[in-house]
PDB file of C-alpha atoms in Angstrom:
ATOM      1  CA  MET A   1    -101.315 -99.466   8.636  1.00 44.00           C
ATOM      2  CA  HIS A   2     -99.258 -98.404  11.664  1.00 47.00           C
ATOM      3  CA  SER A   3     -96.997 -95.378  11.557  1.00 49.00           C
ATOM      4  CA  LYS A   4     -93.467 -95.562  12.995  1.00 48.00           C
ATOM      5  CA  GLN A   5     -94.711 -93.644  16.064  1.00 50.00           C
ATOM      6  CA  GLU A   6     -97.561 -96.092  16.727  1.00 64.00           C
ATOM      7  CA  HIS A   7     -95.479 -99.266  16.539  1.00 83.00           C
ATOM      8  CA  LYS A   8     -93.286 -99.917  19.530  1.00 95.00           C
ATOM      9  CA  LEU A   9     -90.157-101.952  18.916  1.00 97.00           C
ATOM     10  CA  LYS A  10     -90.577-105.325  20.639  1.00 98.00           C
ATOM     11  CA  VAL A  11     -87.322-106.238  22.386  1.00 98.00           C
ATOM     12  CA  PHE A  12     -86.319-109.428  24.198  1.00 98.00           C
ATOM     13  CA  TRP A  13     -83.156-109.234  26.364  1.00 98.00           C
ATOM     14  CA  LEU A  14     -81.856-112.784  26.835  1.00 98.00           C
ATOM     15  CA  GLN A  15     -78.898-113.576  29.058  1.00 98.00           C
ATOM     16  CA  GLY A  16     -76.247-116.209  28.493  1.00 98.00           C
ATOM     17  CA  LEU A  17     -73.307-116.637  30.836  1.00 97.00           C
ATOM     18  CA  THR A  18     -73.014-113.140  32.261  1.00 97.00           C
ATOM     19  CA  CYS A  19     -72.152-110.909  35.211  1.00 97.00           C
ATOM     20  CA  ASN A  20     -75.177-108.636  34.417  1.00 97.00           C
ATOM     21  CA  GLY A  21     -72.804-105.737  33.719  1.00 98.00           C
ATOM     22  CA  ASN A  22     -74.405-104.809  30.403  1.00 98.00           C
ATOM     23  CA  ALA A  23     -77.957-104.871  31.798  1.00 98.00           C
ATOM     24  CA  HIS A  24     -76.863-102.513  34.573  1.00 98.00           C
ATOM     25  CA  SER A  25     -74.873-100.299  32.202  1.00 97.00           C
ATOM     26  CA  PHE A  26     -77.981 -99.781  30.040  1.00 98.00           C
ATOM     27  CA  LEU A  27     -79.787 -98.259  33.050  1.00 97.00           C
ATOM     28  CA  ASN A  28     -77.286 -95.352  32.914  1.00 96.00           C
ATOM     29  CA  LEU A  29     -78.540 -94.201  29.518  1.00 97.00           C
ATOM     30  CA  ASP A  30     -79.454 -90.512  29.837  1.00 95.00           C
ATOM     31  CA  TYR A  31     -82.520 -90.802  27.630  1.00 97.00           C
ATOM     32  CA  LEU A  32     -83.663 -94.260  28.776  1.00 97.00           C
ATOM     33  CA  GLY A  33     -87.169 -92.980  29.607  1.00 97.00           C
ATOM     34  CA  GLU A  34     -87.575 -91.506  26.141  1.00 97.00           C
ATOM     35  CA  LEU A  35     -86.304 -94.701  24.520  1.00 98.00           C
ATOM     36  CA  LEU A  36     -88.712 -96.822  26.566  1.00 97.00           C
ATOM     37  CA  GLU A  37     -91.606 -94.810  25.113  1.00 97.00           C
ATOM     38  CA  LYS A  38     -90.616 -96.188  21.707  1.00 96.00           C
ATOM     39  CA  THR A  39     -89.842 -99.747  22.776  1.00 97.00           C
ATOM     40  CA  GLU A  40     -91.624-102.556  24.558  1.00 97.00           C
ATOM     41  CA  PHE A  41     -89.434-104.925  26.526  1.00 98.00           C
ATOM     42  CA  LEU A  42     -91.032-108.331  26.346  1.00 98.00           C
ATOM     43  CA  GLN A  43     -88.464-109.417  28.904  1.00 98.00           C
ATOM     44  CA  HIS A  44     -85.495-107.670  30.523  1.00 98.00           C
ATOM     45  CA  PRO A  45     -83.668-108.881  33.636  1.00 97.00           C
ATOM     46  CA  LEU A  46     -84.065-105.519  35.440  1.00 97.00           C
ATOM     47  CA  LEU A  47     -86.698-103.386  33.694  1.00 97.00           C
ATOM     48  CA  PRO A  48     -90.483-103.845  33.954  1.00 95.00           C
ATOM     49  CA  SER A  49     -91.429-106.378  31.286  1.00 97.00           C
ATOM     50  CA  LYS A  50     -94.540-107.693  29.583  1.00 97.00           C
ATOM     51  CA  TYR A  51     -93.694-111.371  30.156  1.00 98.00           C
ATOM     52  CA  ALA A  52     -91.844-113.417  32.744  1.00 98.00           C
ATOM     53  CA  LEU A  53     -88.717-115.204  31.551  1.00 98.00           C
ATOM     54  CA  SER A  54     -90.475-118.546  32.011  1.00 98.00           C
ATOM     55  CA  GLU A  55     -93.170-117.420  29.538  1.00 98.00           C
ATOM     56  CA  MET A  56     -90.582-116.300  26.976  1.00 98.00           C
ATOM     57  CA  ALA A  57     -88.758-119.616  27.435  1.00 98.00           C
ATOM     58  CA  GLU A  58     -91.872-121.395  26.104  1.00 98.00           C
ATOM     59  CA  CYS A  59     -90.905-119.986  22.678  1.00 98.00           C
ATOM     60  CA  LYS A  60     -94.474-119.213  21.633  1.00 97.00           C
ATOM     61  CA  THR A  61     -93.977-115.620  20.513  1.00 96.00           C
ATOM     62  CA  GLY A  62     -91.452-113.501  18.592  1.00 97.00           C
ATOM     63  CA  CYS A  63     -89.677-110.150  18.813  1.00 98.00           C
ATOM     64  CA  ASP A  64     -88.331-107.408  16.549  1.00 98.00           C
ATOM     65  CA  VAL A  65     -84.958-107.219  18.276  1.00 98.00           C
ATOM     66  CA  LEU A  66     -83.232-109.971  20.224  1.00 98.00           C
ATOM     67  CA  ILE A  67     -80.551-108.627  22.577  1.00 98.00           C
ATOM     68  CA  PHE A  68     -78.182-111.287  23.844  1.00 98.00           C
ATOM     69  CA  GLU A  69     -75.946-110.571  26.836  1.00 98.00           C
ATOM     70  CA  GLY A  70     -73.112-112.832  27.984  1.00 98.00           C
ATOM     71  CA  ALA A  71     -71.149-115.684  26.482  1.00 98.00           C
ATOM     72  CA  TYR A  72     -72.859-118.570  24.686  1.00 98.00           C
ATOM     73  CA  ASP A  73     -72.627-121.790  26.716  1.00 97.00           C
ATOM     74  CA  PRO A  74     -74.482-124.765  25.153  1.00 96.00           C
ATOM     75  CA  SER A  75     -75.073-126.359  28.555  1.00 96.00           C
ATOM     76  CA  LEU A  76     -76.659-123.287  30.167  1.00 97.00           C
ATOM     77  CA  LYS A  77     -80.372-123.203  31.034  1.00 98.00           C
ATOM     78  CA  ARG A  78     -82.705-120.278  31.745  1.00 97.00           C
ATOM     79  CA  ALA A  79     -86.102-120.934  33.344  1.00 97.00           C
ATOM     80  CA  GLY A  80     -85.354-124.640  32.977  1.00 98.00           C
ATOM     81  CA  VAL A  81     -84.864-124.459  29.204  1.00 98.00           C
ATOM     82  CA  PHE A  82     -81.573-124.634  27.321  1.00 98.00           C
ATOM     83  CA  VAL A  83     -80.513-121.122  26.312  1.00 98.00           C
ATOM     84  CA  ASP A  84     -79.527-122.551  22.937  1.00 98.00           C
ATOM     85  CA  LYS A  85     -83.178-123.455  22.214  1.00 98.00           C
ATOM     86  CA  ILE A  86     -84.483-120.031  23.325  1.00 98.00           C
ATOM     87  CA  LEU A  87     -81.737-118.208  21.433  1.00 98.00           C
ATOM     88  CA  ARG A  88     -82.355-120.028  18.153  1.00 98.00           C
ATOM     89  CA  HIS A  89     -86.156-119.603  18.301  1.00 98.00           C
ATOM     90  CA  TYR A  90     -86.033-115.829  18.766  1.00 98.00           C
ATOM     91  CA  ALA A  91     -83.024-115.384  16.446  1.00 98.00           C
ATOM     92  CA  LYS A  92     -85.048-116.981  13.648  1.00 97.00           C
ATOM     93  CA  ASN A  93     -87.944-114.564  14.112  1.00 93.00           C
ATOM     94  CA  ALA A  94     -86.124-111.333  15.005  1.00 98.00           C
ATOM     95  CA  LYS A  95     -85.276-108.655  12.432  1.00 98.00           C
ATOM     96  CA  TYR A  96     -82.108-107.744  14.313  1.00 98.00           C
ATOM     97  CA  ILE A  97     -79.905-109.543  16.822  1.00 98.00           C
ATOM     98  CA  ILE A  98     -77.704-107.394  19.042  1.00 98.00           C
ATOM     99  CA  ALA A  99     -74.831-108.994  20.961  1.00 98.00           C
ATOM    100  CA  VAL A 100     -74.237-106.629  23.886  1.00 98.00           C
ATOM    101  CA  GLY A 101     -70.845-106.717  25.545  1.00 98.00           C
ATOM    102  CA  THR A 102     -67.626-108.456  24.637  1.00 98.00           C
ATOM    103  CA  CYS A 103     -68.730-111.845  25.997  1.00 98.00           C
ATOM    104  CA  ALA A 104     -71.708-111.992  23.606  1.00 98.00           C
ATOM    105  CA  SER A 105     -69.613-110.549  20.765  1.00 98.00           C
ATOM    106  CA  PHE A 106     -66.424-112.610  21.054  1.00 98.00           C
ATOM    107  CA  GLY A 107     -66.588-114.786  24.182  1.00 98.00           C
ATOM    108  CA  GLY A 108     -64.771-112.374  26.497  1.00 97.00           C
ATOM    109  CA  ILE A 109     -64.001-113.252  30.085  1.00 95.00           C
ATOM    110  CA  PHE A 110     -66.356-116.251  30.150  1.00 95.00           C
ATOM    111  CA  LYS A 111     -64.664-117.633  27.037  1.00 94.00           C
ATOM    112  CA  ALA A 112     -61.375-117.413  28.942  1.00 88.00           C
ATOM    113  CA  THR A 113     -62.821-119.488  31.791  1.00 86.00           C
ATOM    114  CA  SER A 114     -63.982-122.314  29.501  1.00 92.00           C
ATOM    115  CA  PRO A 115     -62.358-121.949  26.055  1.00 93.00           C
ATOM    116  CA  GLN A 116     -63.533-125.336  24.761  1.00 94.00           C
ATOM    117  CA  THR A 117     -67.265-124.623  25.054  1.00 95.00           C
ATOM    118  CA  ASN A 118     -67.967-120.895  25.440  1.00 97.00           C
ATOM    119  CA  SER A 119     -67.970-118.277  22.677  1.00 98.00           C
ATOM    120  CA  GLY A 120     -69.761-115.247  21.308  1.00 98.00           C
ATOM    121  CA  ILE A 121     -72.942-115.851  19.294  1.00 98.00           C
ATOM    122  CA  LEU A 122     -71.262-115.132  15.928  1.00 98.00           C
ATOM    123  CA  PHE A 123     -67.549-114.921  16.728  1.00 98.00           C
ATOM    124  CA  ASN A 124     -65.311-117.150  18.800  1.00 97.00           C
ATOM    125  CA  GLU A 125     -62.652-114.558  19.625  1.00 97.00           C
ATOM    126  CA  ALA A 126     -61.604-113.421  16.124  1.00 97.00           C
ATOM    127  CA  GLU A 127     -62.883-116.561  14.359  1.00 97.00           C
ATOM    128  CA  LYS A 128     -66.328-116.349  12.810  1.00 97.00           C
ATOM    129  CA  ASN A 129     -67.602-119.761  13.898  1.00 95.00           C
ATOM    130  CA  GLY A 130     -70.120-119.028  16.673  1.00 97.00           C
ATOM    131  CA  PRO A 131     -73.488-120.838  16.894  1.00 98.00           C
ATOM    132  CA  LEU A 132     -75.612-118.289  14.956  1.00 98.00           C
ATOM    133  CA  GLN A 133     -73.793-118.363  11.604  1.00 98.00           C
ATOM    134  CA  GLU A 134     -77.042-118.744   9.670  1.00 98.00           C
ATOM    135  CA  TYR A 135     -78.241-115.397  11.058  1.00 98.00           C
ATOM    136  CA  ASN A 136     -75.016-113.592  10.190  1.00 97.00           C
ATOM    137  CA  ALA A 137     -76.760-110.777   8.303  1.00 97.00           C
ATOM    138  CA  LYS A 138     -78.943-109.865  11.298  1.00 98.00           C
ATOM    139  CA  ILE A 139     -76.206-109.656  13.938  1.00 98.00           C
ATOM    140  CA  ILE A 140     -74.781-106.408  15.326  1.00 98.00           C
ATOM    141  CA  ASN A 141     -71.924-106.666  17.825  1.00 98.00           C
ATOM    142  CA  LEU A 142     -71.660-103.985  20.511  1.00 98.00           C
ATOM    143  CA  SER A 143     -68.472-105.059  22.262  1.00 98.00           C
ATOM    144  CA  GLY A 144     -67.220-103.536  25.517  1.00 98.00           C
ATOM    145  CA  CYS A 145     -66.920-104.672  29.108  1.00 97.00           C
ATOM    146  CA  PRO A 146     -69.575-103.530  29.724  1.00 97.00           C
ATOM    147  CA  VAL A 147     -71.195-102.035  26.636  1.00 98.00           C
ATOM    148  CA  HIS A 148     -71.375 -98.226  26.653  1.00 98.00           C
ATOM    149  CA  PRO A 149     -75.065 -97.359  27.245  1.00 98.00           C
ATOM    150  CA  GLU A 150     -74.945 -94.646  24.572  1.00 98.00           C
ATOM    151  CA  TRP A 151     -73.811 -97.221  21.994  1.00 98.00           C
ATOM    152  CA  LEU A 152     -76.836 -99.416  22.668  1.00 98.00           C
ATOM    153  CA  GLY A 153     -79.166 -96.412  22.728  1.00 98.00           C
ATOM    154  CA  PHE A 154     -77.746 -95.225  19.397  1.00 98.00           C
ATOM    155  CA  THR A 155     -78.221 -98.648  17.792  1.00 98.00           C
ATOM    156  CA  LEU A 156     -81.812 -99.060  18.984  1.00 98.00           C
ATOM    157  CA  ASN A 157     -82.706 -95.570  17.765  1.00 98.00           C
ATOM    158  CA  MET A 158     -81.158 -96.312  14.362  1.00 98.00           C
ATOM    159  CA  ILE A 159     -83.357 -99.418  14.133  1.00 98.00           C
ATOM    160  CA  ILE A 160     -86.461 -97.509  15.256  1.00 97.00           C
ATOM    161  CA  ASP A 161     -85.770 -94.815  12.631  1.00 97.00           C
ATOM    162  CA  ARG A 162     -85.167 -97.527  10.003  1.00 97.00           C
ATOM    163  CA  ARG A 163     -81.726 -96.192   9.178  1.00 98.00           C
ATOM    164  CA  LYS A 164     -78.923 -98.337   7.808  1.00 97.00           C
ATOM    165  CA  ILE A 165     -76.206 -99.313  10.294  1.00 98.00           C
ATOM    166  CA  VAL A 166     -72.845 -99.714   8.556  1.00 98.00           C
ATOM    167  CA  LEU A 167     -70.756-102.427  10.233  1.00 98.00           C
ATOM    168  CA  ASP A 168     -67.042-103.230  10.306  1.00 98.00           C
ATOM    169  CA  GLU A 169     -65.539-106.674   9.688  1.00 97.00           C
ATOM    170  CA  GLU A 170     -66.401-107.737  13.238  1.00 98.00           C
ATOM    171  CA  HIS A 171     -70.037-106.586  12.854  1.00 98.00           C
ATOM    172  CA  ARG A 172     -69.589-103.473  15.030  1.00 98.00           C
ATOM    173  CA  PRO A 173     -71.232-100.177  13.923  1.00 98.00           C
ATOM    174  CA  GLN A 174     -68.568 -98.095  12.200  1.00 98.00           C
ATOM    175  CA  GLU A 175     -70.184 -94.947  13.565  1.00 98.00           C
ATOM    176  CA  LEU A 176     -69.128 -96.106  17.052  1.00 98.00           C
ATOM    177  CA  TYR A 177     -66.019 -98.240  16.477  1.00 98.00           C
ATOM    178  CA  SER A 178     -64.156 -96.689  13.520  1.00 97.00           C
ATOM    179  CA  SER A 179     -62.129 -94.407  15.790  1.00 97.00           C
ATOM    180  CA  LEU A 180     -59.641 -95.491  18.442  1.00 97.00           C
ATOM    181  CA  VAL A 181     -59.977 -94.910  22.180  1.00 97.00           C
ATOM    182  CA  HIS A 182     -56.771 -92.890  21.725  1.00 97.00           C
ATOM    183  CA  HIS A 183     -58.769 -90.290  19.786  1.00 96.00           C
ATOM    184  CA  GLY A 184     -59.955 -87.622  22.180  1.00 95.00           C
ATOM    185  CA  CYS A 185     -57.658 -88.752  25.006  1.00 96.00           C
ATOM    186  CA  THR A 186     -56.622 -85.726  27.045  1.00 95.00           C
ATOM    187  CA  ARG A 187     -53.147 -87.252  27.502  1.00 96.00           C
ATOM    188  CA  ASN A 188     -52.211 -87.207  23.812  1.00 95.00           C
ATOM    189  CA  GLU A 189     -49.566 -84.487  24.228  1.00 94.00           C
ATOM    190  CA  TYR A 190     -47.816 -86.716  26.759  1.00 94.00           C
ATOM    191  CA  PHE A 191     -48.049 -89.609  24.284  1.00 93.00           C
ATOM    192  CA  GLU A 192     -46.445 -87.525  21.541  1.00 92.00           C
ATOM    193  CA  TRP A 193     -43.490 -86.496  23.737  1.00 92.00           C
ATOM    194  CA  LYS A 194     -43.170 -89.866  25.506  1.00 90.00           C
ATOM    195  CA  VAL A 195     -43.778 -88.595  29.014  1.00 92.00           C
ATOM    196  CA  ASP A 196     -44.922 -91.423  31.308  1.00 91.00           C
ATOM    197  CA  ALA A 197     -47.503 -91.567  34.082  1.00 94.00           C
ATOM    198  CA  ASN A 198     -45.863 -93.410  36.953  1.00 90.00           C
ATOM    199  CA  HIS A 199     -48.996 -94.142  38.989  1.00 90.00           C
ATOM    200  CA  PHE A 200     -52.733 -94.625  38.444  1.00 91.00           C
ATOM    201  CA  GLY A 201     -54.871 -91.548  38.970  1.00 91.00           C
ATOM    202  CA  GLU A 202     -52.195 -89.022  38.079  1.00 90.00           C
ATOM    203  CA  LYS A 203     -53.371 -86.025  36.061  1.00 89.00           C
ATOM    204  CA  GLU A 204     -50.125 -85.948  34.104  1.00 93.00           C
ATOM    205  CA  GLY A 205     -48.383 -88.411  31.800  1.00 95.00           C
ATOM    206  CA  CYS A 206     -49.280 -91.055  29.238  1.00 95.00           C
ATOM    207  CA  LEU A 207     -50.480 -94.452  30.464  1.00 96.00           C
ATOM    208  CA  PHE A 208     -49.282 -96.262  27.324  1.00 94.00           C
ATOM    209  CA  TYR A 209     -45.619 -96.709  28.216  1.00 88.00           C
ATOM    210  CA  LYS A 210     -45.751 -98.133  31.748  1.00 91.00           C
ATOM    211  CA  GLN A 211     -49.367 -98.830  32.759  1.00 94.00           C
ATOM    212  CA  GLY A 212     -50.509-101.148  29.946  1.00 94.00           C
ATOM    213  CA  CYS A 213     -52.871 -98.709  28.193  1.00 96.00           C
ATOM    214  CA  ARG A 214     -54.286-100.165  24.940  1.00 96.00           C
ATOM    215  CA  ALA A 215     -56.020 -96.990  23.678  1.00 97.00           C
ATOM    216  CA  PRO A 216     -53.846 -96.641  20.509  1.00 96.00           C
ATOM    217  CA  MET A 217     -54.756-100.227  19.522  1.00 96.00           C
ATOM    218  CA  THR A 218     -58.420-100.305  20.596  1.00 98.00           C
ATOM    219  CA  HIS A 219     -61.474 -99.413  18.527  1.00 98.00           C
ATOM    220  CA  GLY A 220     -64.103 -97.470  20.439  1.00 97.00           C
ATOM    221  CA  SER A 221     -65.439 -93.974  21.073  1.00 97.00           C
ATOM    222  CA  CYS A 222     -64.939 -93.917  24.872  1.00 96.00           C
ATOM    223  CA  ASN A 223     -63.034 -90.619  24.750  1.00 97.00           C
ATOM    224  CA  THR A 224     -65.431 -88.877  22.371  1.00 96.00           C
ATOM    225  CA  ILE A 225     -68.697 -90.236  23.821  1.00 97.00           C
ATOM    226  CA  LEU A 226     -67.889 -89.982  27.527  1.00 97.00           C
ATOM    227  CA  TRP A 227     -69.313 -92.317  30.153  1.00 95.00           C
ATOM    228  CA  ASN A 228     -72.184 -90.596  31.979  1.00 91.00           C
ATOM    229  CA  GLY A 229     -71.258 -87.592  29.850  1.00 92.00           C
ATOM    230  CA  VAL A 230     -68.266 -86.721  32.022  1.00 94.00           C
ATOM    231  CA  ASN A 231     -65.437 -89.261  32.071  1.00 95.00           C
ATOM    232  CA  SER A 232     -63.463 -92.146  30.606  1.00 96.00           C
ATOM    233  CA  LYS A 233     -60.845 -94.576  31.929  1.00 95.00           C
ATOM    234  CA  THR A 234     -57.866 -92.615  30.632  1.00 96.00           C
ATOM    235  CA  ARG A 235     -59.260 -89.269  31.785  1.00 95.00           C
ATOM    236  CA  SER A 236     -59.534 -90.632  35.321  1.00 94.00           C
ATOM    237  CA  GLY A 237     -55.987 -92.006  35.212  1.00 95.00           C
ATOM    238  CA  THR A 238     -56.749 -95.675  34.500  1.00 95.00           C
ATOM    239  CA  PRO A 239     -55.373 -97.443  31.413  1.00 96.00           C
ATOM    240  CA  CYS A 240     -57.655 -98.617  28.621  1.00 97.00           C
ATOM    241  CA  PHE A 241     -57.862-102.429  28.831  1.00 95.00           C
ATOM    242  CA  GLY A 242     -58.768-102.889  25.171  1.00 97.00           C
ATOM    243  CA  CYS A 243     -62.102-104.411  26.200  1.00 97.00           C
ATOM    244  CA  THR A 244     -63.821-103.868  22.830  1.00 98.00           C
ATOM    245  CA  GLU A 245     -61.398-106.125  20.960  1.00 98.00           C
ATOM    246  CA  SER A 246     -61.794-109.820  20.224  1.00 97.00           C
ATOM    247  CA  ASP A 247     -58.593-110.745  22.118  1.00 96.00           C
ATOM    248  CA  PHE A 248     -59.903-109.338  25.429  1.00 96.00           C
ATOM    249  CA  PRO A 249     -59.054-110.256  28.154  1.00 94.00           C
ATOM    250  CA  ARG A 250     -55.274-110.456  27.809  1.00 91.00           C
ATOM    251  CA  THR A 251     -52.910-111.312  30.632  1.00 90.00           C
ATOM    252  CA  ASN A 252     -51.083-108.619  32.624  1.00 90.00           C
ATOM    253  CA  LEU A 253     -53.607-105.863  31.931  1.00 89.00           C
ATOM    254  CA  PHE A 254     -51.554-103.242  33.802  1.00 91.00           C
ATOM    255  CA  GLU A 255     -48.232-103.950  32.131  1.00 90.00           C
ATOM    256  CA  THR A 256     -46.872-102.720  28.806  1.00 89.00           C
ATOM    257  CA  LYS A 257     -44.865-105.328  26.938  1.00 86.00           C
ATOM    258  CA  THR A 258     -41.643-103.689  25.736  1.00 84.00           C
ATOM    259  CA  ASN A 259     -38.608-104.384  23.594  1.00 77.00           C
ATOM    260  CA  MET A 260     -35.539-102.317  24.474  1.00 73.00           C
ATOM    261  CA  SER A 261     -37.796-100.158  26.705  1.00 74.00           C
ATOM    262  CA  ILE A 262     -40.074 -99.318  23.732  1.00 76.00           C
ATOM    263  CA  PRO A 263     -43.694-100.652  23.628  1.00 81.00           C
ATOM    264  CA  ALA A 264     -43.810-103.870  21.595  1.00 84.00           C
ATOM    265  CA  ASP A 265     -47.144-102.996  19.919  1.00 88.00           C
ATOM    266  CA  ALA A 266     -47.354 -99.953  17.640  1.00 90.00           C
ATOM    267  CA  PRO A 267     -50.557 -97.907  17.298  1.00 92.00           C
ATOM    268  CA  VAL A 268     -53.048 -99.259  14.732  1.00 94.00           C
ATOM    269  CA  GLY A 269     -51.953 -98.497  11.172  1.00 93.00           C
ATOM    270  CA  VAL A 270     -48.561 -97.050  12.119  1.00 92.00           C
ATOM    271  CA  PRO A 271     -45.570 -98.932  10.585  1.00 92.00           C
ATOM    272  CA  LYS A 272     -43.318-100.296  13.320  1.00 87.00           C
ATOM    273  CA  ARG A 273     -40.202 -98.691  11.816  1.00 88.00           C
ATOM    274  CA  ALA A 274     -41.850 -95.267  11.632  1.00 91.00           C
ATOM    275  CA  TYR A 275     -43.113 -95.613  15.197  1.00 87.00           C
ATOM    276  CA  LEU A 276     -39.683 -96.580  16.530  1.00 85.00           C
ATOM    277  CA  THR A 277     -38.039 -93.686  14.688  1.00 88.00           C
ATOM    278  CA  VAL A 278     -40.483 -91.074  16.001  1.00 89.00           C
ATOM    279  CA  THR A 279     -40.312 -92.533  19.521  1.00 85.00           C
ATOM    280  CA  GLY A 280     -36.515 -92.470  19.524  1.00 84.00           C
ATOM    281  CA  ILE A 281     -36.425 -88.827  18.433  1.00 90.00           C
ATOM    282  CA  ALA A 282     -39.099 -87.710  20.911  1.00 89.00           C
ATOM    283  CA  LYS A 283     -37.260 -89.377  23.800  1.00 84.00           C
ATOM    284  CA  THR A 284     -34.190 -87.189  23.173  1.00 89.00           C
ATOM    285  CA  PHE A 285     -36.139 -84.057  24.109  1.00 89.00           C
ATOM    286  CA  HIS A 286     -37.213 -82.966  27.561  1.00 88.00           C
ATOM    287  CA  ILE A 287     -40.269 -80.699  27.656  1.00 88.00           C
ATOM    288  CA  LYS A 288     -40.151 -79.106  31.105  1.00 88.00           C
ATOM    289  CA  ARG A 289     -43.820 -78.088  31.095  1.00 88.00           C
ATOM    290  CA  LEU A 290     -44.900 -81.704  30.531  1.00 91.00           C
ATOM    291  CA  GLU A 291     -42.541 -83.160  33.119  1.00 88.00           C
ATOM    292  CA  GLU A 292     -43.877 -80.990  35.955  1.00 86.00           C
ATOM    293  CA  PRO A 293     -47.175 -81.419  37.866  1.00 84.00           C
ATOM    294  CA  LEU A 294     -50.082 -79.503  36.368  1.00 83.00           C
ATOM    295  CA  ILE A 295     -50.938 -78.304  39.868  1.00 81.00           C
ATOM    296  CA  ASP A 296     -48.130 -77.998  42.402  1.00 77.00           C
ATOM    297  CA  TYR A 297     -50.046 -78.432  45.652  1.00 72.00           C
ATOM    298  CA  LYS A 298     -46.821 -78.507  47.693  1.00 71.00           C
ATOM    299  CA  ASN A 299     -45.797 -74.952  46.738  1.00 68.00           C
ATOM    300  CA  ASN A 300     -49.331 -73.588  47.127  1.00 65.00           C
ATOM    301  CA  THR A 301     -49.901 -74.599  50.736  1.00 61.00           C
TER     302      THR A 301
END
């Protein structure tokens, strides 16, 4: 009998229609070396692997975890074999199937380019009618464009440790996606007092009102589990695009749709009437400290 330490998790990383963003993102995982000591990649597009893709495409072996990156396209081939055939063979034998990135989870950008044929492996945008319905119970969605490397590392470690992963309605781990990107944003005081950022990259102001930021409507832990341990989009002055949601990508990513100069979409769970009331009151105040630059370079030179 093998102990947990002796058995390495056998992982097959299969790509659908993809830009390779998730495969590259995974290489930024801080503890990748430690994780690789507990896993064996049968095939990965970038990491040293036991088999060539052409060997895996023969469908003569199995894996513990099938990771699928990219949108599902029934006409796509890898190593001369339809991806659909490879996907279904390993999905049948795997204990877990992880859809990495928003394209594999919901269709994403590649769904937008060919909406009649492309989808995620379980979801087609918000509709649960992807090609792997029969393996519903095995599928974990890790949406994001690209996936946060820590989220994939967390999920693989939970599987290795044989711990239960609690999922939300869209099959995303609640531990990672129950909070909003808004949580932990360093600009929340500006959000509360309705002080706008007028340009990308500014240290001051909220990006929600003029720059199209979707953080109050987007599930993800980007501002509590920072990218590379140091940063996030909103911290660097770039709006959240809402890339973890099933309706990504939307049009006009850098614009905030408004009605009567007030954002048309209210934060998740906040009644529209309550939001409009609080916004109207906050806009009547002017907080001088928040309306001035945090650092006045002009007066210090």
